[in-house]
Amino acid sequence: MKTQRTLTPWTIASFFAVPLTLVLSAAAAQAADGVVPPISVQVGVGYLTDSSARNAAGDAGLHAGLSYGLPNKSLLSTLHGKPSIDVDYNHTGGHGGRVDVLGFSYTERISVGNAVTDVVTSGARPYVGLGIGAFRTDVKRRTTTTTTTSDSGNPGSGNPGTIQTTSGTPGVNSQLTTTTTSSQSANGWSLGGKILAGVDFGKTYIEASYQIGGSKLGVRSDTANLSVGVHF
């Protein structure tokens, strides 16, 4: 039987630690040349948009992200675009199940309107963005099965993890109802992406995004996220 690997806290930490180490090393190297691409961290809430996912793991959970600004020009807008490598993580848990998503994407954020005027008049710069990359979906869901059988008067010892109830007179037109609860889990990688919009205030920013991940056990991991972030 194939063993399913889950996203443990240590696994998640290692996924963030490796790119963060590379990011800080690259930033330090470019700082020596006088160029420091921005590093951004955001945290907020993610809402599962699929009803099957909400039934399996609850409605909303944690969203966290790490972004490393690339020095090269944007592919979508050479004047106002800012490309980056993003790492996103979503965790939603409840109802005895969970949905975890870890994504790596190439993302571009493009300023909307006159960026200079926005900063001078209000200190805020609105932007929109698009990202595409690889997403790892990890789903665990609890299933409950109820079966009803005729009772011959010998209810038996039953099975661990089951709840048995008997209706009627034992041995005379009676029924045995058995409720069994079990868990299923699955994980894997898939192509995914995100669309986003936000407002940058210089040091901090607010960002809303819709993230499209994978599907496991009939559960889609798509989320609508709202986060606040800080530039370093």
C-alpha positions as a LaTeX table, in Angstrom:
\begin{tabular}{lrrr}
\hline
Residue & $x$ (\AA) & $y$ (\AA) & $z$ (\AA) \\
\hline
Met1 & 0.00 & 0.00 & 0.00 \\
Lys2 & 1.34 & 3.41 & $-0.97$ \\
Thr3 & 1.95 & 5.76 & 1.97 \\
Gln4 & 0.52 & 9.28 & 1.61 \\
Arg5 & 2.86 & 12.02 & 2.80 \\
Thr6 & 1.20 & 14.96 & 4.49 \\
Leu7 & 2.29 & 18.57 & 4.90 \\
Thr8 & 3.60 & 18.57 & 8.47 \\
Pro9 & 4.74 & 21.84 & 10.12 \\
Trp10 & 8.38 & 20.78 & 9.61 \\
Thr11 & 7.74 & 20.07 & 5.93 \\
Ile12 & 6.13 & 23.48 & 5.48 \\
Ala13 & 8.99 & 25.17 & 7.33 \\
Ser14 & 11.56 & 23.44 & 5.10 \\
Phe15 & 9.72 & 24.54 & 1.96 \\
Phe16 & 9.88 & 28.16 & 3.15 \\
Ala17 & 13.40 & 27.91 & 4.59 \\
Val18 & 15.08 & 26.87 & 1.33 \\
Pro19 & 13.70 & 29.65 & $-0.90$ \\
Leu20 & 14.06 & 32.19 & 1.93 \\
Thr21 & 17.75 & 31.31 & 2.33 \\
Leu22 & 18.29 & 31.66 & $-1.43$ \\
Val23 & 16.35 & 34.93 & $-1.46$ \\
Leu24 & 18.38 & 36.45 & 1.38 \\
Ser25 & 21.65 & 35.30 & $-0.20$ \\
Ala26 & 20.71 & 36.79 & $-3.55$ \\
Ala27 & 19.51 & 40.00 & $-1.90$ \\
Ala28 & 22.79 & 40.34 & 0.00 \\
Ala29 & 24.77 & 39.82 & $-3.20$ \\
Gln30 & 22.74 & 42.41 & $-5.09$ \\
Ala31 & 22.93 & 44.82 & $-2.16$ \\
Ala32 & 26.70 & 44.91 & $-2.74$ \\
Asp33 & 25.95 & 46.10 & $-6.29$ \\
Gly34 & 23.52 & 48.74 & $-5.03$ \\
Val35 & 20.40 & 46.90 & $-6.23$ \\
Val36 & 18.07 & 45.31 & $-3.68$ \\
Pro37 & 14.89 & 43.72 & $-5.10$ \\
Pro38 & 12.05 & 43.85 & $-2.56$ \\
Ile39 & 11.24 & 40.93 & $-0.30$ \\
Ser40 & 7.63 & 40.85 & 0.87 \\
Val41 & 5.80 & 38.77 & 3.45 \\
Gln42 & 2.01 & 38.64 & 3.77 \\
Val43 & $-0.46$ & 36.89 & 6.04 \\
Gly44 & $-4.24$ & 36.76 & 6.07 \\
Val45 & $-7.27$ & 34.55 & 5.59 \\
Gly46 & $-8.16$ & 32.14 & 2.79 \\
Tyr47 & $-11.73$ & 31.07 & 1.97 \\
Leu48 & $-12.35$ & 27.74 & 0.20 \\
Thr49 & $-14.61$ & 28.42 & $-2.80$ \\
Asp50 & $-15.53$ & 24.77 & $-3.48$ \\
Ser51 & $-18.52$ & 23.48 & $-1.47$ \\
Ser52 & $-17.05$ & 19.96 & $-1.27$ \\
Ala53 & $-13.86$ & 21.42 & 0.18 \\
Arg54 & $-15.82$ & 23.40 & 2.78 \\
Asn55 & $-17.76$ & 20.27 & 3.75 \\
Ala56 & $-14.47$ & 18.40 & 4.17 \\
Ala57 & $-12.40$ & 21.00 & 6.01 \\
Gly58 & $-14.45$ & 24.04 & 7.01 \\
Asp59 & $-14.90$ & 27.41 & 5.36 \\
Ala60 & $-11.77$ & 29.48 & 5.97 \\
Gly61 & $-8.22$ & 29.21 & 7.24 \\
Leu62 & $-4.72$ & 30.65 & 7.11 \\
His63 & $-3.08$ & 32.20 & 4.07 \\
Ala64 & 0.61 & 33.16 & 4.09 \\
Gly65 & 2.93 & 34.26 & 1.33 \\
Leu66 & 6.52 & 35.13 & 0.55 \\
Ser67 & 7.50 & 37.19 & $-2.51$ \\
Tyr68 & 10.93 & 37.87 & $-3.99$ \\
Gly69 & 11.10 & 40.69 & $-6.55$ \\
Leu70 & 13.11 & 39.85 & $-9.66$ \\
Pro71 & 15.45 & 42.44 & $-11.21$ \\
Asn72 & 14.47 & 41.62 & $-14.80$ \\
Lys73 & 11.74 & 43.47 & $-16.73$ \\
Ser74 & 8.09 & 42.48 & $-16.65$ \\
Leu75 & 6.74 & 40.42 & $-19.55$ \\
Leu76 & 3.29 & 42.03 & $-19.35$ \\
Ser77 & 4.24 & 45.68 & $-18.79$ \\
Thr78 & 7.84 & 46.86 & $-19.21$ \\
Leu79 & 6.97 & 50.27 & $-17.73$ \\
His80 & 4.81 & 49.50 & $-14.68$ \\
Gly81 & 5.20 & 45.74 & $-14.15$ \\
Lys82 & 7.12 & 44.09 & $-11.31$ \\
Pro83 & 7.94 & 40.36 & $-11.67$ \\
Ser84 & 8.54 & 38.13 & $-8.67$ \\
Ile85 & 8.81 & 34.55 & $-7.47$ \\
Asp86 & 6.02 & 33.85 & $-4.98$ \\
Val87 & 5.56 & 31.10 & $-2.41$ \\
Asp88 & 1.99 & 30.74 & $-1.10$ \\
Tyr89 & 0.61 & 28.49 & 1.62 \\
Asn90 & $-3.01$ & 27.86 & 2.60 \\
His91 & $-4.28$ & 25.72 & 5.46 \\
Thr92 & $-7.93$ & 25.05 & 6.28 \\
Gly93 & $-8.91$ & 22.48 & 8.90 \\
Gly94 & $-12.22$ & 21.37 & 10.39 \\
His95 & $-14.93$ & 18.69 & 10.32 \\
Gly96 & $-12.22$ & 16.10 & 10.93 \\
Gly97 & $-10.44$ & 16.98 & 7.68 \\
Arg98 & $-8.09$ & 19.54 & 6.17 \\
Val99 & $-6.98$ & 21.10 & 2.89 \\
Asp100 & $-3.36$ & 22.28 & 2.56 \\
Val101 & $-1.95$ & 23.97 & $-0.53$ \\
Leu102 & 1.66 & 24.98 & $-1.17$ \\
Gly103 & 2.35 & 26.91 & $-4.36$ \\
Phe104 & 5.38 & 28.24 & $-6.23$ \\
Ser105 & 4.61 & 30.73 & $-8.98$ \\
Tyr106 & 6.08 & 33.33 & $-11.32$ \\
Thr107 & 3.97 & 36.43 & $-10.67$ \\
Glu108 & 3.76 & 39.90 & $-12.16$ \\
Arg109 & 2.17 & 42.90 & $-10.42$ \\
Ile110 & 1.30 & 45.89 & $-12.61$ \\
Ser111 & 0.58 & 49.40 & $-11.32$ \\
Val112 & $-2.78$ & 50.83 & $-12.39$ \\
Gly113 & $-3.17$ & 54.48 & $-13.39$ \\
Asn114 & $-0.56$ & 57.16 & $-12.90$ \\
Ala115 & 1.77 & 55.65 & $-10.31$ \\
Val116 & 3.57 & 58.94 & $-9.59$ \\
Thr117 & 0.32 & 60.87 & $-9.04$ \\
Asp118 & $-1.07$ & 58.10 & $-6.83$ \\
Val119 & 1.95 & 58.16 & $-4.53$ \\
Val120 & 2.12 & 61.96 & $-4.32$ \\
Thr121 & $-1.59$ & 62.58 & $-3.70$ \\
Ser122 & $-2.58$ & 59.64 & $-1.51$ \\
Gly123 & 0.53 & 57.63 & $-0.69$ \\
Ala124 & $-1.13$ & 54.58 & $-2.27$ \\
Arg125 & $-0.53$ & 52.73 & $-5.52$ \\
Pro126 & $-3.21$ & 50.30 & $-6.79$ \\
Tyr127 & $-2.10$ & 47.31 & $-8.82$ \\
Val128 & $-3.31$ & 44.09 & $-10.45$ \\
Gly129 & $-1.41$ & 40.88 & $-11.07$ \\
Leu130 & $-1.24$ & 37.40 & $-12.51$ \\
Gly131 & 0.76 & 34.32 & $-11.49$ \\
Ile132 & 1.31 & 30.81 & $-12.83$ \\
Gly133 & 3.20 & 27.90 & $-11.32$ \\
Ala134 & 3.13 & 24.54 & $-9.53$ \\
Phe135 & 0.83 & 23.83 & $-6.58$ \\
Arg136 & 0.87 & 20.90 & $-4.16$ \\
Thr137 & $-2.54$ & 19.96 & $-2.79$ \\
Asp138 & $-2.89$ & 17.81 & 0.34 \\
Val139 & $-6.43$ & 16.74 & 1.26 \\
Lys140 & $-7.74$ & 14.70 & 4.17 \\
Arg141 & $-11.46$ & 14.09 & 4.51 \\
Arg142 & $-13.63$ & 12.08 & 6.88 \\
Thr143 & $-16.38$ & 9.88 & 5.47 \\
Thr144 & $-19.31$ & 8.32 & 7.33 \\
Thr145 & $-21.11$ & 5.23 & 6.01 \\
Thr146 & $-24.39$ & 3.94 & 7.45 \\
Thr147 & $-25.67$ & 0.43 & 6.64 \\
Thr148 & $-28.88$ & $-1.28$ & 7.80 \\
Thr149 & $-29.15$ & $-5.08$ & 7.96 \\
Ser150 & $-31.61$ & $-7.61$ & 9.38 \\
Asp151 & $-30.79$ & $-8.78$ & 12.91 \\
Ser152 & $-31.13$ & $-12.53$ & 13.53 \\
Gly153 & $-30.88$ & $-12.08$ & 17.27 \\
Asn154 & $-27.07$ & $-12.39$ & 17.38 \\
Pro155 & $-25.78$ & $-8.81$ & 17.23 \\
Gly156 & $-22.16$ & $-9.97$ & 17.38 \\
Ser157 & $-19.22$ & $-8.12$ & 18.76 \\
Gly158 & $-19.08$ & $-5.40$ & 16.10 \\
Asn159 & $-15.99$ & $-3.76$ & 14.65 \\
Pro160 & $-13.75$ & $-1.07$ & 16.12 \\
Gly161 & $-14.68$ & 2.39 & 14.85 \\
Thr162 & $-18.37$ & 1.50 & 14.34 \\
Ile163 & $-21.55$ & 2.51 & 16.13 \\
Gln164 & $-24.35$ & $-0.08$ & 16.16 \\
Thr165 & $-28.00$ & 0.46 & 17.09 \\
Thr166 & $-30.86$ & $-2.05$ & 16.97 \\
Ser167 & $-34.52$ & $-1.23$ & 16.35 \\
Gly168 & $-37.50$ & $-3.56$ & 16.90 \\
Thr169 & $-37.57$ & $-6.76$ & 18.95 \\
Pro170 & $-34.27$ & $-8.72$ & 18.71 \\
Gly171 & $-34.72$ & $-11.77$ & 16.52 \\
Val172 & $-38.21$ & $-10.68$ & 15.41 \\
Asn173 & $-38.38$ & $-8.25$ & 12.48 \\
Ser174 & $-35.50$ & $-6.16$ & 13.87 \\
Gln175 & $-32.81$ & $-4.17$ & 12.05 \\
Leu176 & $-29.17$ & $-3.46$ & 12.86 \\
Thr177 & $-27.85$ & $-0.05$ & 11.83 \\
Thr178 & $-24.07$ & 0.30 & 11.62 \\
Thr179 & $-22.33$ & 3.67 & 11.24 \\
Thr180 & $-18.66$ & 3.56 & 10.20 \\
Thr181 & $-16.35$ & 6.57 & 10.14 \\
Ser182 & $-13.11$ & 6.50 & 8.16 \\
Ser183 & $-10.55$ & 8.94 & 6.78 \\
Gln184 & $-9.16$ & 9.34 & 3.28 \\
Ser185 & $-6.11$ & 11.34 & 2.26 \\
Ala186 & $-4.38$ & 12.17 & $-1.01$ \\
Asn187 & $-1.83$ & 14.66 & $-2.27$ \\
Gly188 & $-0.01$ & 15.66 & $-5.43$ \\
Trp189 & 1.30 & 18.44 & $-7.66$ \\
Ser190 & $-0.56$ & 20.23 & $-10.45$ \\
Leu191 & $-0.35$ & 23.32 & $-12.63$ \\
Gly192 & $-2.11$ & 26.30 & $-11.07$ \\
Gly193 & $-2.20$ & 30.04 & $-10.88$ \\
Lys194 & $-3.64$ & 33.14 & $-9.28$ \\
Ile195 & $-5.11$ & 36.52 & $-10.13$ \\
Leu196 & $-4.75$ & 39.39 & $-7.70$ \\
Ala197 & $-5.38$ & 43.04 & $-6.96$ \\
Gly198 & $-4.06$ & 45.24 & $-4.22$ \\
Val199 & $-2.98$ & 48.61 & $-2.93$ \\
Asp200 & 0.66 & 49.35 & $-2.10$ \\
Phe201 & 1.33 & 51.99 & 0.55 \\
Gly202 & 5.11 & 51.91 & 0.22 \\
Lys203 & 6.19 & 49.88 & 3.23 \\
Thr204 & 2.96 & 47.93 & 3.64 \\
Tyr205 & 0.26 & 46.68 & 1.29 \\
Ile206 & $-3.15$ & 45.00 & 1.14 \\
Glu207 & $-3.75$ & 42.25 & $-1.40$ \\
Ala208 & $-6.77$ & 40.19 & $-2.49$ \\
Ser209 & $-6.21$ & 37.12 & $-4.66$ \\
Tyr210 & $-8.00$ & 34.15 & $-6.16$ \\
Gln211 & $-5.80$ & 31.07 & $-6.20$ \\
Ile212 & $-6.47$ & 28.08 & $-8.46$ \\
Gly213 & $-4.89$ & 24.89 & $-7.15$ \\
Gly214 & $-5.42$ & 21.19 & $-7.74$ \\
Ser215 & $-8.14$ & 18.67 & $-6.97$ \\
Lys216 & $-7.90$ & 15.56 & $-4.79$ \\
Leu217 & $-10.62$ & 13.13 & $-3.61$ \\
Gly218 & $-13.18$ & 15.20 & $-5.49$ \\
Val219 & $-12.19$ & 18.30 & $-3.52$ \\
Arg220 & $-10.92$ & 21.45 & $-5.26$ \\
Ser221 & $-8.43$ & 23.54 & $-3.30$ \\
Asp222 & $-9.23$ & 26.93 & $-4.89$ \\
Thr223 & $-9.23$ & 29.82 & $-2.40$ \\
Ala224 & $-10.14$ & 33.49 & $-2.24$ \\
Asn225 & $-7.52$ & 35.24 & $-0.08$ \\
Leu226 & $-7.27$ & 38.59 & 1.68 \\
Ser227 & $-3.92$ & 39.53 & 3.22 \\
Val228 & $-1.84$ & 42.36 & 4.60 \\
Gly229 & 1.87 & 42.47 & 3.86 \\
Val230 & 5.17 & 44.18 & 4.57 \\
His231 & 8.08 & 44.96 & 2.23 \\
Phe232 & 11.65 & 44.41 & 3.45 \\
\hline
\end{tabular}
